[in-house]
Coordinates of C-alpha atoms and ligand atoms in Angstrom, one line a residue:
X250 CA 113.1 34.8 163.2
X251 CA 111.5 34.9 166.6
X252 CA 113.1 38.0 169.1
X253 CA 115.4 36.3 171.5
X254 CA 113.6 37.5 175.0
X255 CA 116.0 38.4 178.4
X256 CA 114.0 38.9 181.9
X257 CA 116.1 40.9 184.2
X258 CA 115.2 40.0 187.8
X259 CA 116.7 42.0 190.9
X260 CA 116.7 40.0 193.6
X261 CA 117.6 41.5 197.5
X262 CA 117.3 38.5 199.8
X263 CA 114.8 37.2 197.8
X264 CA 115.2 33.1 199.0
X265 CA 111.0 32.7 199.9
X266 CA 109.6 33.7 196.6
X267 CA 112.7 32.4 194.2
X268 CA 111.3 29.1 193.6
X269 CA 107.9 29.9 192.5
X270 CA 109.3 32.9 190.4
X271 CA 112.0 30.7 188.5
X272 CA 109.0 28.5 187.6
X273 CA 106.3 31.0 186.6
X274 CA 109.1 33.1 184.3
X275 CA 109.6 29.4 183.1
X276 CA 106.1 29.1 182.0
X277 CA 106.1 32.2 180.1
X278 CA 109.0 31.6 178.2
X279 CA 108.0 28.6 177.3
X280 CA 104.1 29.5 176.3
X281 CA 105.7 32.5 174.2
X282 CA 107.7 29.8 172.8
X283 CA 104.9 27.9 171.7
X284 CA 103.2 30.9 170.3
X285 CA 105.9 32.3 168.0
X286 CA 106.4 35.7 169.8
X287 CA 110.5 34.7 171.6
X288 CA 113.2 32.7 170.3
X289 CA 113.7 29.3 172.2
X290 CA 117.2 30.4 173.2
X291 CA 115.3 33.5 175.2
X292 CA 116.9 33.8 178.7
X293 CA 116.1 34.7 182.6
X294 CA 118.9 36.6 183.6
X295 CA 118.6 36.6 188.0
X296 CA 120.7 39.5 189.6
X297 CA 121.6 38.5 192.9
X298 CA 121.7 42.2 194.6
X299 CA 124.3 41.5 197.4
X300 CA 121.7 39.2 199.1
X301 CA 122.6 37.8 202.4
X302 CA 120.4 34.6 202.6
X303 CA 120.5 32.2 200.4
X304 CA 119.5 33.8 197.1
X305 CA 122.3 33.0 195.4
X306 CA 122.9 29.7 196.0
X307 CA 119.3 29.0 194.8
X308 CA 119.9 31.1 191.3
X309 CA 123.0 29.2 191.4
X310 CA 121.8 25.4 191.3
X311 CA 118.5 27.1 188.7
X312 CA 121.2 28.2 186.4
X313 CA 122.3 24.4 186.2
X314 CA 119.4 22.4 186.8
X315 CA 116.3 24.7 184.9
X316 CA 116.4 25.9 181.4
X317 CA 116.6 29.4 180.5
X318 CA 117.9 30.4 183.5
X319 CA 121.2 32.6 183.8
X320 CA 122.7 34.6 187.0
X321 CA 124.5 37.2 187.7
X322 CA 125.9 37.6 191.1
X323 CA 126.9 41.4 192.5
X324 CA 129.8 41.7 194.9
X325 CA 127.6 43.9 197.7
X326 CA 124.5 45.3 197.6
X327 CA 123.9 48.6 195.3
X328 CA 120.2 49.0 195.2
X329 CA 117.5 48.1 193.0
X330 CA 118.5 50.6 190.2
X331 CA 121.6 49.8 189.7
X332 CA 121.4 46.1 190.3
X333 CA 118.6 46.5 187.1
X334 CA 121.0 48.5 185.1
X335 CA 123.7 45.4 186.0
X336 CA 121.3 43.0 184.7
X337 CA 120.3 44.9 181.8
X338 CA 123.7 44.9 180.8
X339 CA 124.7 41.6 180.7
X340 CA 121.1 40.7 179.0
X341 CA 121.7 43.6 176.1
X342 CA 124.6 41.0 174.6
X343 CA 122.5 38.0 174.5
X344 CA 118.9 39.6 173.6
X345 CA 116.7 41.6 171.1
X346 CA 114.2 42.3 174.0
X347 CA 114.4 42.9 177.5
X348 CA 111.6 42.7 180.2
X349 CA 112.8 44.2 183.2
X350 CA 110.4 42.6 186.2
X351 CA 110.3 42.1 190.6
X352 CA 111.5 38.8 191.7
X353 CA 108.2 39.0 194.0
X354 CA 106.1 38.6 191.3
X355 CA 103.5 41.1 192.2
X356 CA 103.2 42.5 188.4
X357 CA 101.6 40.6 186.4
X358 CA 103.6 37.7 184.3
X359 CA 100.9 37.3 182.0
X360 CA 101.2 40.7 180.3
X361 CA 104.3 39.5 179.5
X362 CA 102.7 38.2 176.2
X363 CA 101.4 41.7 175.8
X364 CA 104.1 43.4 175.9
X365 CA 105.8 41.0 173.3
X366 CA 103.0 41.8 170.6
X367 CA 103.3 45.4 170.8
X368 CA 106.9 45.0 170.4
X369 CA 105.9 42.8 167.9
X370 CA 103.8 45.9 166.4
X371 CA 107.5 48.1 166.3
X372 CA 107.0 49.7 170.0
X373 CA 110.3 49.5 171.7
X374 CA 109.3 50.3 175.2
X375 CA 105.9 48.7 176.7
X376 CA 105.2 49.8 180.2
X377 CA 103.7 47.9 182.2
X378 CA 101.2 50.1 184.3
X379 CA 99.1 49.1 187.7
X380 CA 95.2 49.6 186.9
X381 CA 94.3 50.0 190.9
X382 CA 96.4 49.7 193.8
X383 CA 93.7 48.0 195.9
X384 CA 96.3 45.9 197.6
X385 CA 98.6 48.6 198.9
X386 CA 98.3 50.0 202.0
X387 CA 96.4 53.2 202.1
X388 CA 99.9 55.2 203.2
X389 CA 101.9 53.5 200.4
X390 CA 99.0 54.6 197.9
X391 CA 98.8 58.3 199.2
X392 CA 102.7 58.6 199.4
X393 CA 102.9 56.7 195.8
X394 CA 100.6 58.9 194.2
X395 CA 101.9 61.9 196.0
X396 CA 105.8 61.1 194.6
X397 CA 104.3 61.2 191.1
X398 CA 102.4 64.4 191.1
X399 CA 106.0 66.0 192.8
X400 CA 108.2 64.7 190.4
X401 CA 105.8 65.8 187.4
X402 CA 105.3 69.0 188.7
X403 CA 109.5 69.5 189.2
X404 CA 109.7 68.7 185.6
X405 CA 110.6 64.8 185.5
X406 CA 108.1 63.1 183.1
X407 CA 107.4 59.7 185.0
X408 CA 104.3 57.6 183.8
X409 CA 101.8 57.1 186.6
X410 CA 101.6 54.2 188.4
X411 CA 104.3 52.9 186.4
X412 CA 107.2 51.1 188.4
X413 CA 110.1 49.2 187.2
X414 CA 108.0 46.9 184.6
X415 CA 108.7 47.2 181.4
X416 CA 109.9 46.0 178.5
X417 CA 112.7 47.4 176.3
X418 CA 114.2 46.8 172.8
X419 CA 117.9 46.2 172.5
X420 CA 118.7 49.6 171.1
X421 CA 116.0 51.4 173.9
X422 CA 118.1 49.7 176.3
X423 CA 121.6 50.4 174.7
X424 CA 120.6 54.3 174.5
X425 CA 119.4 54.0 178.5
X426 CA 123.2 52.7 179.0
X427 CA 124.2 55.6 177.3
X428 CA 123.1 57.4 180.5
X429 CA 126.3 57.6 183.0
X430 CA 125.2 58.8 185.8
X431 CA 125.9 57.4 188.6
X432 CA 122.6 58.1 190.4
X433 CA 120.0 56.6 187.7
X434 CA 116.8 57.0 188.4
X435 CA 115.9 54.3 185.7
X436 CA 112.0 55.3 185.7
X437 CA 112.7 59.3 184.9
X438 CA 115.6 58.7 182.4
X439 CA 113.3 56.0 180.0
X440 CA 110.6 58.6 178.9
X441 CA 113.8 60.7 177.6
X442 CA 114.8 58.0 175.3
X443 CA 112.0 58.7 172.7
X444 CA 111.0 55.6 170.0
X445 CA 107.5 54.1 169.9
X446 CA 106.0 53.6 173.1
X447 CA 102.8 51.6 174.4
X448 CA 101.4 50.6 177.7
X449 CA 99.8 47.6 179.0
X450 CA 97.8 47.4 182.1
X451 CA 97.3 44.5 184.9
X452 CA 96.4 44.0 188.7
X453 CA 99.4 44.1 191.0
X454 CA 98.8 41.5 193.6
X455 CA 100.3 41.2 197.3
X456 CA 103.3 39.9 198.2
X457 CA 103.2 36.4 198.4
X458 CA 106.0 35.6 200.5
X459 CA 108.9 37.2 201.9
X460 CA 109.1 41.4 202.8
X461 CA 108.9 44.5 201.2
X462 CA 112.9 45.4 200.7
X463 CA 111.8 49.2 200.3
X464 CA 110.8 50.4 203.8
X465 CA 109.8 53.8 204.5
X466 CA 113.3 55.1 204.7
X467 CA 114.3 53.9 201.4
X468 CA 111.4 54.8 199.7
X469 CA 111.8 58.2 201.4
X470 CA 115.6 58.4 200.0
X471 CA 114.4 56.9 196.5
X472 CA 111.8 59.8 195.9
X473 CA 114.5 62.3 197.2
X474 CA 116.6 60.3 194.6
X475 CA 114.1 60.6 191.8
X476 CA 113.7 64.6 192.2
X477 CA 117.1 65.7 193.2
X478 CA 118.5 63.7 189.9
X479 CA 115.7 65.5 187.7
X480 CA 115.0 68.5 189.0
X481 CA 116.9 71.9 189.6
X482 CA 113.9 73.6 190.0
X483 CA 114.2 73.3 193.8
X484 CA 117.2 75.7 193.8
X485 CA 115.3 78.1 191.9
X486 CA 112.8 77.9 194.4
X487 CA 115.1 79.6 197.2
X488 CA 116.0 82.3 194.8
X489 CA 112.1 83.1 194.0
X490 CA 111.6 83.0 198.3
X491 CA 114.2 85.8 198.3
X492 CA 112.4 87.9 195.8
X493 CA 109.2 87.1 198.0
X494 CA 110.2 88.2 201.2
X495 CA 112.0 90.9 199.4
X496 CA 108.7 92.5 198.8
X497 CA 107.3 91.3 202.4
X498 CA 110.8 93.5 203.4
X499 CA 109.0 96.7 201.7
X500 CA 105.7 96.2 203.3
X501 CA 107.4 95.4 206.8
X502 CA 109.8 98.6 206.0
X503 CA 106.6 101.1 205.6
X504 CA 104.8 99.7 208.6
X505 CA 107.9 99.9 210.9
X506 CA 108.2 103.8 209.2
X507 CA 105.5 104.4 210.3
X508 CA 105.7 103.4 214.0
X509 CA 109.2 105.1 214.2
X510 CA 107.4 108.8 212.8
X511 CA 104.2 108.1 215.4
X512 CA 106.5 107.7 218.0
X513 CA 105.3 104.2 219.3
X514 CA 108.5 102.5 218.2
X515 CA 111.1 101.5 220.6
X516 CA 115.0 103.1 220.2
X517 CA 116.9 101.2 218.2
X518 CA 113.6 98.4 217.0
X519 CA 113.1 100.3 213.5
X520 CA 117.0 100.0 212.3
X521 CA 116.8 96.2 213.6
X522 CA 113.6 95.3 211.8
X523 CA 114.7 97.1 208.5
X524 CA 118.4 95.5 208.8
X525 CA 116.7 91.9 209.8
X526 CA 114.5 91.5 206.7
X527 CA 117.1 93.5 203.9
X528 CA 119.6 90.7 205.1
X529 CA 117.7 88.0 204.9
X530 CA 115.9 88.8 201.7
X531 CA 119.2 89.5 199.7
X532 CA 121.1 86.4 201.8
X533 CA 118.3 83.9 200.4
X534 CA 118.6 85.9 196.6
X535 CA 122.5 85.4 196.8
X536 CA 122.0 81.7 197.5
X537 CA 119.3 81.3 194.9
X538 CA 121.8 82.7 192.3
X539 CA 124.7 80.7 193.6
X540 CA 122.3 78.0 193.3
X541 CA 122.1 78.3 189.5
X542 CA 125.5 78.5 188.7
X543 CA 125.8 74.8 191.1
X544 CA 122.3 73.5 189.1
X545 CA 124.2 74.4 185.7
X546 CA 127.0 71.8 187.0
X547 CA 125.1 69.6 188.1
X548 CA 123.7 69.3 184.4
X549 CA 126.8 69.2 183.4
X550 CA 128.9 67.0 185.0
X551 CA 125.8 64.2 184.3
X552 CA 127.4 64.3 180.9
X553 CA 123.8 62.8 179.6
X554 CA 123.4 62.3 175.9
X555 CA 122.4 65.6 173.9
X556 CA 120.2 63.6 171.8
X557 CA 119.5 60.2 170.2
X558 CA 119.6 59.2 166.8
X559 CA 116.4 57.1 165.9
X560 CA 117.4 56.6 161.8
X561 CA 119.4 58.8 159.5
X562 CA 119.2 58.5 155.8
X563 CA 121.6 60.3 154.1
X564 CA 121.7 60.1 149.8
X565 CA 124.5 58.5 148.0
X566 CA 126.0 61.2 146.4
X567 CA 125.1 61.4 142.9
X568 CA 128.2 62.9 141.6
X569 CA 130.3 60.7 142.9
X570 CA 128.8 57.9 140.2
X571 CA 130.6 60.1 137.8
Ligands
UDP742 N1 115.8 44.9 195.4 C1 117.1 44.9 195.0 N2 118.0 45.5 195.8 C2 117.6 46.2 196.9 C3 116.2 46.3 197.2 C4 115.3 45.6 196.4 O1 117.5 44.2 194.0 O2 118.5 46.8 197.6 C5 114.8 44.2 194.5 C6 113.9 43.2 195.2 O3 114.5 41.9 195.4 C7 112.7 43.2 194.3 C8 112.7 44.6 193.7 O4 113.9 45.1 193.9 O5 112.9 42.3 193.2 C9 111.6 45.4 194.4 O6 111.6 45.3 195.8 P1 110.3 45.1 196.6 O7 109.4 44.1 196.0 O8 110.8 44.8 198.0 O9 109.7 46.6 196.6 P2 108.1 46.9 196.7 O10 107.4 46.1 195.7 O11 107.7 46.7 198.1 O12 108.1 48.4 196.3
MG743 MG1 107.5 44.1 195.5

C-alpha cells in the first residue's frame, strides 16, 4: 500500500503565484503516482492565511475543478506558523505523510521525490535544506545566518539553512500537535520530537511572482519569536551582568578609597560612587534571580510534553497463562 501524501501550503495573499503552484504540486503528485512512492488519493491541502486578495477564491474554484486539491480557509490572518500548524491538522486525518512547503515555490518541488524515499527508508522527518543562498540578498543572508548561530548558541537546536520544508510522518506530526503552546516556533520544536531523521538538499530559487510576506519587521519579531520561546538563558544573562559589575563595584570601591585617603576626592563623591555601583550591581542580581523564578514558569505554563514514546514492548505475562 502506497503512503497517502498531504502538501500543506500557507498562503498570505498569495493570488500571483497560486496558479503555477497548484499545477506544479499537481505534477508531483502525479509523477510520485506513477512511480509507486504516494497513494493516488494523496492530497494538496491550501491554507488560505486570512488573505485579502483573491487567494481564496482561486483555492476555492482548484478545490472543484483540479484533482487533489483541498482548502482550508482561516477566519483572519495568524501568521505563517500557525496557519502551517492549521493545515497540518486538517491533513494528519486524511494522510500517512505530510510535506509542509511555501506557496511561492522557491524550494525545490523536485525533492519532493526525495524526501518520499527516505521516508520510504523508515525516516519520519526529511528536511529539506538550502545548499547556497546565492539568490538572497546579501542582508537577508547575513541576518539569516546570524539568527541561526543566536538561536544555537541560546540553546534551541534549529538545522541550518533549514526553513519550513519538510516532510513529516503522521505520528512526527501528531507528536508536534502535542505541543500547545501558543507561540510555536514550528522549526525549534521538530528537532525535539526525536525518530529517524534525514536531510535532502536543493537550490532555492527567487521569487517568481508576487512579494516577500516577511518584511524586515516580521522577520525581526519572528527571530525574537524563535529565541524568547526557546531560550531562558537571556534572563540568566542579567543575573551573570550583576555578578560582573559586582566585581567592577570592588575595583571601582578601592580606586575611589584611595582618592578619598590621598585627599583628591571631592566631599561627598566617595559615598556616591560606592552607593552608585553597590546598588546597581545587587538591583541587576535581584532581577536576574527574580528572573529565574519567571523562566521556571515560563517552562511551565508551556505545558510541553515530558517525553515521547517511540515503541514500548512490554512481555505478556507468563504467569498469567497459568
Ligand atoms: N505566509 C502566511 N501568513 C503570513 C505570512 C506568510 O501564510 O502571515 C505564507 C506565505 O504565503 C508563504 C510562506 O508563508 O507561503 C512564506 O512567506 P514568504 O515566501 O513571503 O517568506 P520568505 O520566503 O520571503 O521568507
Ligand atoms: Mg518565499
Amino acid at each position: 500500500m502506497q503512503p497517502t501524501l498531504g502538501i500543506v501550503v500557507p498562503c498570505y495573499n498569495e493570488q500571483e503565484v497560486l496558479h503555477d503552484t497548484i499545477k506544479e504540486l499537481i505534477r508531483v503528485i502525479d509523477s510520485l503516482i506513477e512511480k509507486n512512492l504516494a497513494s493516488a488519493s494523496s492530497k494538496i491541502f491550501f491554507v488560505d492565511d486570512g488573505s485579502r486578495d483573491a487567494t481564496w477564491s482561486l483555492i476555492e474554484q482548484a478545490t472543484k475543478s483540479q484533482k487533489y486539491v483541498c482548502g482550508v480557509k482561516l477566519a483572519g490572518n495568524v501568521g505563517h506558523q500557525n496557519a502551517l500548524i492549521a493545515g497540518l491538522t486538517a491533513a494528519t486525518d486524511f494522510c500517512d505523510v505530510m510535506i509542509s512547503i511555501d506557496a511561492d515555490l522557491q524550494d525545490d518541488v523536485d525533492v519532493i521525490e526525495g524526501m518520499m524515499v527516505k521516508y520510504a527508508q523508515g525516516s519520519d522527518i526529511v528536511y529539506g535544506v538550502r545548499k547556497s543562498r546565492d539568490t538572497d540578498t546579501f542582508f537577508k543572508k547575513n541576518s539569516a545566518l546570524l539568527f541561526y548561530k543566536l538561536m544555537n548558541s541560546l540553546g534551541a537546536k534549529t538545522v541550518y539553512n533549514h526553513a519550513d520544508y519538510r516532510l513529516m510522518s503522521k505520528r512526527a506530526v501528531d507528536q508536534l500537535l502535542a505541543y500547545p503552546e501558543r507561540n510555536m516556533f514550528i522549526r525549534g520544536v521538530v528537532p525535539l520530537i526525536g525518530f529517524r531523521t534525514d536531510t535532502v538538499t536543493y537550490d532555492r530559487k527567487a521569487r517568481t511572482a508576487g512579494e516577500s510576506k516577511y518584511p524586515l519587521k516580521k522577520m525581526i519579531s519572528f527571530a525574537v519569536d524563535g529565541i524568547t520561546s526557546f531560550s531562558v538563558r537571556p534572563i540568566r544573562l542579567i543575573f551573570f551582568a550583576g555578578l560582573l559589575m559586582l566585581l567592577a563595584t570592588i575595583s571601582v570601591s578601592i580606586y575611589t578609597l584611595i582618592a578619598y585617603f590621598s585627599g583628591t576626592a571631592l566631599p561627598g563623591w566617595t559615598s556616591l560612587m560606592l552607593s552608585l555601583w553597590f546598588i546597581g550591581s545587587l538591583l541587576l542580581i535581584a532581577l536576574g534571580i527574580i528572573g529565574e523564578y519567571i523562566g521556571k514558569i515560563y517552562i511551565e505554563v508551556k505545558h510541553r510534553p515530558r517525553f515521547l514514546i517511540e515503541k514500548c514492548e512490554v512481555k505478556e505475562n507468563s504467569d498469567s497463562t497459568k
